[in-house]
PDB file of C-alpha atoms in Angstrom:
ATOM      1  CA  MET A   1      81.543  98.180 115.164  1.00  0.00           C
ATOM      2  CA  TYR A   2      78.871 100.384 116.740  1.00  0.00           C
ATOM      3  CA  GLN A   3      81.072 101.130 119.769  1.00  0.00           C
ATOM      4  CA  GLY A   4      83.864 102.307 117.445  1.00  0.00           C
ATOM      5  CA  PHE A   5      81.528 104.675 115.601  1.00  0.00           C
ATOM      6  CA  LYS A   6      80.223 105.975 118.930  1.00  0.00           C
ATOM      7  CA  GLN A   7      83.790 106.704 120.092  1.00  0.00           C
ATOM      8  CA  PHE A   8      84.597 108.311 116.727  1.00  0.00           C
ATOM      9  CA  THR A   9      81.578 110.610 117.112  1.00  0.00           C
ATOM     10  CA  ALA A  10      82.708 111.598 120.618  1.00  0.00           C
ATOM     11  CA  ASN A  11      86.230 112.351 119.376  1.00  0.00           C
ATOM     12  CA  VAL A  12      85.157 114.722 116.595  1.00  0.00           C
ATOM     13  CA  LYS A  13      83.002 116.650 119.077  1.00  0.00           C
ATOM     14  CA  THR A  14      86.034 117.493 121.232  1.00  0.00           C
ATOM     15  CA  ALA A  15      87.248 121.013 120.435  1.00  0.00           C
ATOM     16  CA  SER A  16      90.732 120.493 121.861  1.00  0.00           C
ATOM     17  CA  HIS A  17      91.725 117.750 119.401  1.00  0.00           C
ATOM     18  CA  CYS A  18      93.270 117.784 115.965  1.00  0.00           C
ATOM     19  CA  PHE A  19      91.843 115.278 113.510  1.00  0.00           C
ATOM     20  CA  PHE A  20      94.094 113.273 111.166  1.00  0.00           C
ATOM     21  CA  ILE A  21      92.962 111.271 108.132  1.00  0.00           C
ATOM     22  CA  PHE A  22      95.353 108.901 106.347  1.00  0.00           C
ATOM     23  CA  GLY A  23      94.603 106.441 103.569  1.00  0.00           C
ATOM     24  CA  HIS A  24      91.090 107.626 102.856  1.00  0.00           C
ATOM     25  CA  SER A  25      89.709 108.842  99.528  1.00  0.00           C
ATOM     26  CA  LEU A  26      86.983 111.013 101.137  1.00  0.00           C
ATOM     27  CA  ALA A  27      84.568 109.435  98.648  1.00  0.00           C
ATOM     28  CA  THR A  28      80.810 109.920  98.810  1.00  0.00           C
ATOM     29  CA  ASN A  29      80.229 106.289  99.815  1.00  0.00           C
ATOM     30  CA  ASP A  30      81.494 107.303 103.262  1.00  0.00           C
ATOM     31  CA  ASP A  31      79.254 110.359 103.618  1.00  0.00           C
ATOM     32  CA  HIS A  32      77.946 109.087 106.967  1.00  0.00           C
ATOM     33  CA  ILE A  33      81.487 109.436 108.350  1.00  0.00           C
ATOM     34  CA  LEU A  34      82.313 112.626 106.452  1.00  0.00           C
ATOM     35  CA  ASN A  35      79.149 114.290 107.758  1.00  0.00           C
ATOM     36  CA  ARG A  36      80.296 113.568 111.320  1.00  0.00           C
ATOM     37  CA  ILE A  37      83.672 115.111 110.512  1.00  0.00           C
ATOM     38  CA  ALA A  38      82.010 118.199 108.987  1.00  0.00           C
ATOM     39  CA  ARG A  39      79.967 118.694 112.169  1.00  0.00           C
ATOM     40  CA  GLY A  40      83.033 118.196 114.353  1.00  0.00           C
ATOM     41  CA  LYS A  41      84.476 120.809 116.687  1.00  0.00           C
ATOM     42  CA  PHE A  42      88.145 119.823 116.451  1.00  0.00           C
ATOM     43  CA  ARG A  43      90.679 122.608 115.950  1.00  0.00           C
ATOM     44  CA  LYS A  44      92.516 121.348 112.866  1.00  0.00           C
ATOM     45  CA  LEU A  45      91.926 118.777 110.149  1.00  0.00           C
ATOM     46  CA  CYS A  46      94.995 117.159 108.586  1.00  0.00           C
ATOM     47  CA  VAL A  47      94.606 114.882 105.556  1.00  0.00           C
ATOM     48  CA  GLY A  48      97.453 112.844 104.102  1.00  0.00           C
ATOM     49  CA  ILE A  49      97.512 112.146 100.374  1.00  0.00           C
ATOM     50  CA  TYR A  50      99.492 109.628  98.368  1.00  0.00           C
ATOM     51  CA  GLY A  51     101.121 110.428  95.057  1.00  0.00           C
ATOM     52  CA  GLU A  52     101.188 113.560  92.963  1.00  0.00           C
ATOM     53  CA  PRO A  53      99.328 116.469  94.592  1.00  0.00           C
ATOM     54  CA  ALA A  54      98.326 117.799  91.157  1.00  0.00           C
ATOM     55  CA  SER A  55      96.586 114.556  90.123  1.00  0.00           C
ATOM     56  CA  ALA A  56      92.823 114.758  89.595  1.00  0.00           C
ATOM     57  CA  ASP A  57      92.094 112.346  92.471  1.00  0.00           C
ATOM     58  CA  ASN A  58      94.309 114.202  94.924  1.00  0.00           C
ATOM     59  CA  GLN A  59      92.874 117.560  93.876  1.00  0.00           C
ATOM     60  CA  ARG A  60      89.390 116.194  94.588  1.00  0.00           C
ATOM     61  CA  ILE A  61      90.530 114.887  97.974  1.00  0.00           C
ATOM     62  CA  MET A  62      92.162 118.205  98.877  1.00  0.00           C
ATOM     63  CA  ASN A  63      89.073 120.177  97.831  1.00  0.00           C
ATOM     64  CA  HIS A  64      86.843 117.918  99.909  1.00  0.00           C
ATOM     65  CA  ALA A  65      89.239 118.168 102.871  1.00  0.00           C
ATOM     66  CA  ASN A  66      89.154 121.972 102.635  1.00  0.00           C
ATOM     67  CA  GLU A  67      85.351 121.873 102.665  1.00  0.00           C
ATOM     68  CA  LEU A  68      85.358 119.615 105.726  1.00  0.00           C
ATOM     69  CA  SER A  69      87.927 121.759 107.475  1.00  0.00           C
ATOM     70  CA  GLY A  70      85.941 124.924 106.840  1.00  0.00           C
ATOM     71  CA  ALA A  71      82.801 123.317 108.199  1.00  0.00           C
ATOM     72  CA  ALA A  72      84.633 122.331 111.362  1.00  0.00           C
ATOM     73  CA  GLN A  73      86.214 125.779 111.773  1.00  0.00           C
ATOM     74  CA  ARG A  74      82.811 127.505 111.769  1.00  0.00           C
ATOM     75  CA  LYS A  75      81.679 125.438 114.769  1.00  0.00           C
ATOM     76  CA  ILE A  76      84.563 126.379 117.083  1.00  0.00           C
ATOM     77  CA  ALA A  77      83.838 129.065 119.632  1.00  0.00           C
ATOM     78  CA  ALA A  78      86.365 131.899 119.518  1.00  0.00           C
TER      79      ALA A  78
END
């Protein structure tokens, strides 16, 4: 498990990658992972949602994804 988290951390630090998230609620119980994503240097963050985009849960997910994406964008050198 630790080796996987170590590799995950290395991947989000790579500025040439895009980062894709599927099947994740971006809930606060995974803040340790979400914080790594927010500090990442990847170029784009893509998050897949399931169901109606206008639903309350999906709106929350999309808002959180936008926050994470903005955090990552600020760390990329122009």
